[in-house]
CSV table of C-alpha atoms and ligand atoms in Angstrom, one decimal:
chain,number,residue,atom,x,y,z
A,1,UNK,CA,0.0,0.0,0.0
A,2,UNK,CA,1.2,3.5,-1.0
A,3,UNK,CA,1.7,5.8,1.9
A,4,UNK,CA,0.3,9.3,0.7
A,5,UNK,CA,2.1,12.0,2.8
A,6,UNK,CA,0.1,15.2,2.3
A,7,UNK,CA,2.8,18.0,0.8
A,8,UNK,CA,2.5,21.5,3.2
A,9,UNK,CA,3.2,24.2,1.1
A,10,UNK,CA,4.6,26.9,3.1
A,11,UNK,CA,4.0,30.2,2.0
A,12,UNK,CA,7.9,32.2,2.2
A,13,UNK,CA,6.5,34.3,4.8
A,14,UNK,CA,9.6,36.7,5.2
A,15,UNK,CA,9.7,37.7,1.9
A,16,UNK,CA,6.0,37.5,1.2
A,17,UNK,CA,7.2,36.1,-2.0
A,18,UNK,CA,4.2,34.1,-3.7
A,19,UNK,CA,4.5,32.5,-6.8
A,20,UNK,CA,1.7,33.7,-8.9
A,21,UNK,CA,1.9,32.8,-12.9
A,22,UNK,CA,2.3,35.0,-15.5
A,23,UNK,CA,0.7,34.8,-18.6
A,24,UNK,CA,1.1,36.5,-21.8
A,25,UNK,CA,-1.9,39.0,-23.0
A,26,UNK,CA,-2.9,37.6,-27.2
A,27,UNK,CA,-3.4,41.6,-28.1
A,28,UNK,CA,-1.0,43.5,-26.6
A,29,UNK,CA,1.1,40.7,-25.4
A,30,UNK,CA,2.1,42.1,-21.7
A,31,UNK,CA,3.0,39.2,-19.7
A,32,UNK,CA,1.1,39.5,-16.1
A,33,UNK,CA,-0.2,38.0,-12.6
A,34,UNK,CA,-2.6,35.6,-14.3
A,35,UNK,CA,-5.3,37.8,-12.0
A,36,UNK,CA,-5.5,40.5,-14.0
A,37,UNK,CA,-6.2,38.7,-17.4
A,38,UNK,CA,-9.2,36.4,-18.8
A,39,UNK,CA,-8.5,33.1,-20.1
A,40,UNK,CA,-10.8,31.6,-22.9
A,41,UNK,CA,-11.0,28.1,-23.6
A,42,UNK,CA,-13.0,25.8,-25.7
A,43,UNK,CA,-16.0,24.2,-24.5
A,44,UNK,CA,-16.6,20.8,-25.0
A,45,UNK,CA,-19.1,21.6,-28.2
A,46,UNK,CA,-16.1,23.7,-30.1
A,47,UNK,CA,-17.5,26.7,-28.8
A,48,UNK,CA,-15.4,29.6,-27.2
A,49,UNK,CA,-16.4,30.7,-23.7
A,50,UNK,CA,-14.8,32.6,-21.4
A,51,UNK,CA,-13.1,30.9,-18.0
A,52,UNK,CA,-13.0,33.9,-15.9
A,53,UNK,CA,-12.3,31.2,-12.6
A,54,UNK,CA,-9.5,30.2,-14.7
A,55,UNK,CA,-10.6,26.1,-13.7
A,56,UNK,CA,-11.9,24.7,-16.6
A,57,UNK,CA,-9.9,22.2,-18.9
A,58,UNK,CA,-8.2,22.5,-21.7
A,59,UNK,CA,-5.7,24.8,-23.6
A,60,UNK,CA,-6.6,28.5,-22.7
A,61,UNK,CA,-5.3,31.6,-24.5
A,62,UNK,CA,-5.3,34.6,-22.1
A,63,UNK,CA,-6.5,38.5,-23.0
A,64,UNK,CA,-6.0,41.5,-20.4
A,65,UNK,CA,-9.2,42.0,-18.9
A,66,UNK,CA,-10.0,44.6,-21.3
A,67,UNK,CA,-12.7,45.0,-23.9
A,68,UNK,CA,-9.8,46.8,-26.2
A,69,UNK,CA,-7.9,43.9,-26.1
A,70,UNK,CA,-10.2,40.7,-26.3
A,71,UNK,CA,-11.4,43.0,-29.2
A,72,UNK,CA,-8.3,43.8,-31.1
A,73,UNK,CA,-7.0,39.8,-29.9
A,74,UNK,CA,-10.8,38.6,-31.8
A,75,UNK,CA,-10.5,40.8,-34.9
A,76,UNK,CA,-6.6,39.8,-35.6
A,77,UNK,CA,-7.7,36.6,-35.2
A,78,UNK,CA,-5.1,35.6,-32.3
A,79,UNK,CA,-8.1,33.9,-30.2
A,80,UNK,CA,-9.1,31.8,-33.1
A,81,UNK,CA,-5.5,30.9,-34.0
A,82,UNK,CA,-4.2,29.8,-30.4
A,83,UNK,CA,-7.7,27.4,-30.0
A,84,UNK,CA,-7.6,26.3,-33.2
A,85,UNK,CA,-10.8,27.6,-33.7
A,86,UNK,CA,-12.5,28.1,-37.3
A,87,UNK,CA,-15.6,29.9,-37.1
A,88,UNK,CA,-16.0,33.3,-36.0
A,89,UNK,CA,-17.0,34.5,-32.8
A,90,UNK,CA,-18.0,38.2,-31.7
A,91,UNK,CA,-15.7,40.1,-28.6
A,92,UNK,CA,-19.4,41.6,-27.3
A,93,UNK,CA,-20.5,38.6,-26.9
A,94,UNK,CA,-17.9,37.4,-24.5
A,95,UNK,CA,-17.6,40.7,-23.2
A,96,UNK,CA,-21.0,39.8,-21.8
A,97,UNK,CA,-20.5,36.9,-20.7
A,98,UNK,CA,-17.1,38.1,-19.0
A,99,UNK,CA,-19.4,40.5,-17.5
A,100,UNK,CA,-21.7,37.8,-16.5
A,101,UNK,CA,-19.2,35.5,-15.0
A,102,UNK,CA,-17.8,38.6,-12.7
A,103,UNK,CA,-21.9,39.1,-11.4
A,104,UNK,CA,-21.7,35.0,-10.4
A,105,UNK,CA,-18.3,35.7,-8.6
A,106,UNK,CA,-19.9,38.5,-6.5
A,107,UNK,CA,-22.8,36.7,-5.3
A,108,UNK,CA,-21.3,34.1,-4.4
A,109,UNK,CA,-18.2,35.6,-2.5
A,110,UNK,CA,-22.1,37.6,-0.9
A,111,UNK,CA,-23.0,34.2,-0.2
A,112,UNK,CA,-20.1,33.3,1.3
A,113,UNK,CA,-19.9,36.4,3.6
A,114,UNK,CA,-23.9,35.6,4.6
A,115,UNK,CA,-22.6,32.2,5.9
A,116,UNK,CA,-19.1,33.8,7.5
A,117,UNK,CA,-21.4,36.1,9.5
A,118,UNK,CA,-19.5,39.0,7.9
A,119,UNK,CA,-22.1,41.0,6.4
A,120,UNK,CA,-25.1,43.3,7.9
A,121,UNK,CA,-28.3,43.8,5.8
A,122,UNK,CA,-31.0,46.2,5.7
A,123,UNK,CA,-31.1,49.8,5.3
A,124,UNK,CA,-32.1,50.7,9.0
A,125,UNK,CA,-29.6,48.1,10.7
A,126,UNK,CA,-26.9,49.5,8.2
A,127,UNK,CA,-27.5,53.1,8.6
A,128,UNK,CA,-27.3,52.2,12.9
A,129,UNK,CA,-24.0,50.3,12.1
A,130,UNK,CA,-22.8,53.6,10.3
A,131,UNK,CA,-23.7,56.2,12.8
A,132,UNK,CA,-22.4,54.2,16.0
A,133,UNK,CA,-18.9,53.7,13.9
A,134,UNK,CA,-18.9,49.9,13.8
A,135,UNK,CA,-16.2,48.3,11.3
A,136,UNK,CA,-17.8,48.5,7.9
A,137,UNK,CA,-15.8,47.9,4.9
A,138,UNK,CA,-17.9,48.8,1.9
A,139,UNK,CA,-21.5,48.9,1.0
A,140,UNK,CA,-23.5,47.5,-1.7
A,141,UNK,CA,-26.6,49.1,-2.7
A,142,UNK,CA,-29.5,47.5,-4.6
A,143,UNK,CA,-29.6,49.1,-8.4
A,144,UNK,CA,-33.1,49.6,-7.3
A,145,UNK,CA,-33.2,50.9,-4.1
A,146,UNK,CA,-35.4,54.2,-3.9
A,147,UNK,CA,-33.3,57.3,-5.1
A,148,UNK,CA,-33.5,59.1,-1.5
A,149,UNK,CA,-32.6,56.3,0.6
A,150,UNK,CA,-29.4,55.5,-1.4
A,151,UNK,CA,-28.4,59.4,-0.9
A,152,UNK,CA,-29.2,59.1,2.7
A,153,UNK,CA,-27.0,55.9,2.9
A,154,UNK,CA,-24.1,57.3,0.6
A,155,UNK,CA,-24.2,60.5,3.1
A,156,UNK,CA,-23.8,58.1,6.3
A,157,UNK,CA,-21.0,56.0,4.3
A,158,UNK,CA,-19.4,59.3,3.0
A,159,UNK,CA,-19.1,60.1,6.7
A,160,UNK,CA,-17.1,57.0,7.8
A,161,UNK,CA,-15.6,56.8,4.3
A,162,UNK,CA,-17.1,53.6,3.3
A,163,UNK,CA,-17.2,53.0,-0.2
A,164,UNK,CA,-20.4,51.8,-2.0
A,165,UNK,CA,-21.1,49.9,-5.1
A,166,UNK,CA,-24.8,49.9,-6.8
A,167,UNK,CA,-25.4,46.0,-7.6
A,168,UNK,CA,-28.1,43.5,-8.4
A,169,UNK,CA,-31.7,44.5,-7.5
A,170,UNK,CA,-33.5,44.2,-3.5
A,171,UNK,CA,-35.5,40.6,-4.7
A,172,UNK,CA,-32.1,38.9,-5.9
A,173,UNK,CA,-29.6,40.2,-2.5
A,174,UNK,CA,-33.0,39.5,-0.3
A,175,UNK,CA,-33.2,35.7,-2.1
A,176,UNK,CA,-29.4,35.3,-2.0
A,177,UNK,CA,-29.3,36.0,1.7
A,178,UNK,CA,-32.5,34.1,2.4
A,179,UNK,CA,-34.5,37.2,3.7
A,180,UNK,CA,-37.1,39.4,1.5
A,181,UNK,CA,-35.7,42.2,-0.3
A,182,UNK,CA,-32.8,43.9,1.3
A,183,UNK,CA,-31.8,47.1,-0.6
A,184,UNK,CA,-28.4,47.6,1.5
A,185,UNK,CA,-25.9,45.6,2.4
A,186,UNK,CA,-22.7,46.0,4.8
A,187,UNK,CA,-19.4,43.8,4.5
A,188,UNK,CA,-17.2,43.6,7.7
A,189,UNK,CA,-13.4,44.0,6.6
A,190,UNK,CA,-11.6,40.9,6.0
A,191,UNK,CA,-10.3,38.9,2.8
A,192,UNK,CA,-14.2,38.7,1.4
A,193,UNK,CA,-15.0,42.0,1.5
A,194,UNK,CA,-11.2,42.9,-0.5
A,195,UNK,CA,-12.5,40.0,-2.4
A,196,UNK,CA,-16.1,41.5,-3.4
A,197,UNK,CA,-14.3,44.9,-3.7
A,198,UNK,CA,-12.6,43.5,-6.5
A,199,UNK,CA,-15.4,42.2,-8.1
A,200,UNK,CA,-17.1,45.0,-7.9
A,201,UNK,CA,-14.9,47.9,-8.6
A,202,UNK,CA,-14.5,45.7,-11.6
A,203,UNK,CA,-18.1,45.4,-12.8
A,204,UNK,CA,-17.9,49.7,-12.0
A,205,UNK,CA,-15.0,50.3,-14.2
A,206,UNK,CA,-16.7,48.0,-17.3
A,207,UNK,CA,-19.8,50.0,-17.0
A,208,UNK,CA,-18.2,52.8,-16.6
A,209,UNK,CA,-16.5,52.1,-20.4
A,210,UNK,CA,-19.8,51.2,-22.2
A,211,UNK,CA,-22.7,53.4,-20.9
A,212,UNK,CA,-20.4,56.7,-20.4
B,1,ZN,ZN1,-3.7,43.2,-23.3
């Protein structure tokens, strides 16, 4: 019988050195942190689709995650060439679903804060947490919530400088978190907050591009 020692990976804590991999951009060809760039892969139907998780299968070919890019990478024809893909494919469309894949990422990482006990929801309980000065470290707001109550939350968060993100509508956070609608909602600080922060300044920046 094979004795299967687990391996411990120890992080090189002096240094803080962690070995992240780089990959190579198709368009503009910058090498970086694999974080900062999309990966594309083929699904199992010869279709392209976007891996933003980076975990599926397969040979993957790797833009910046920017629409100028995946764009300029779809129109030379360097994604098609590096899958060995024939037919054509449109960078909107995976824009999208890049887009779409980034909305999954933040409700779940919502999810996973709900179950960590990390976040606070509802817009009276939030606005108390804000005024008595309890660790908040951002805010989402529902893309729905009325246009008075999200000034008189952004006020309260502008106070404590909290940063807020508008994000999915009251019904969806209220279902996520198992409640009925909930229009705000607070993140305590700790890795999934900076993780949802990501997401989110992310999803900002993207819109931010296409809708002026
Ligand atoms: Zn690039």
């Amino acid at each position: 019988m094979k004795k299967a020692r687990p391996t411990i990976r120890r992080s090189d804590s002096k240094s803080g050195a962690r070995h992240t991999p780089q990959r190579t951009c198709a368009a503009c060809r910058k090498s970086l942190d694999q974080g900062f760039l999309v990966r594309y892969v083929l699904s199992p139907q010869g279709n392209i689709v976007v891996d933003y998780r980076k975990k599926l299968p397969g040979r993957g070919v790797y833009t910046c995650l920017d629409f100028a890019c995946l764009e300029m990478a779809v129109k030379k024809g360097q994604l098609a060439r590096a899958l060995r893909l024939g037919g054509t494919f449109s960078a909107d469309a995976l824009w999208r679903e890049l887009c779409g894949q980034i909305r999954s990422r933040a409700f779940s990482l919502l999810g996973m804060a709900r179950k960590a006990g990390q976040i606070v929801s509802g817009t009276q309980q939030v606005l108390c947490e804000l005024q008595a000065g309890r660790d908040i470290a951002l805010l989402v707001l529902a893309e729905d919530l009325s246009l008075a109550m999200a000034a008189k939350v952004q006020n309260a968060a502008n106070r404590n400088a909290v940063p807020c993100f508008v994000f999915s509508a009251k019904d969806q956070i209220g279902h996520l978190l198992g409640k009925s609608e909930r229009g705000v909602v607070a993140f305590r600080s700790g890795p999934l907050a900076g993780a949802i922060r990501e997401e989110l300044e992310r999803l900002k920046k993207f819109a931010g591009e296409f809708n002026g």
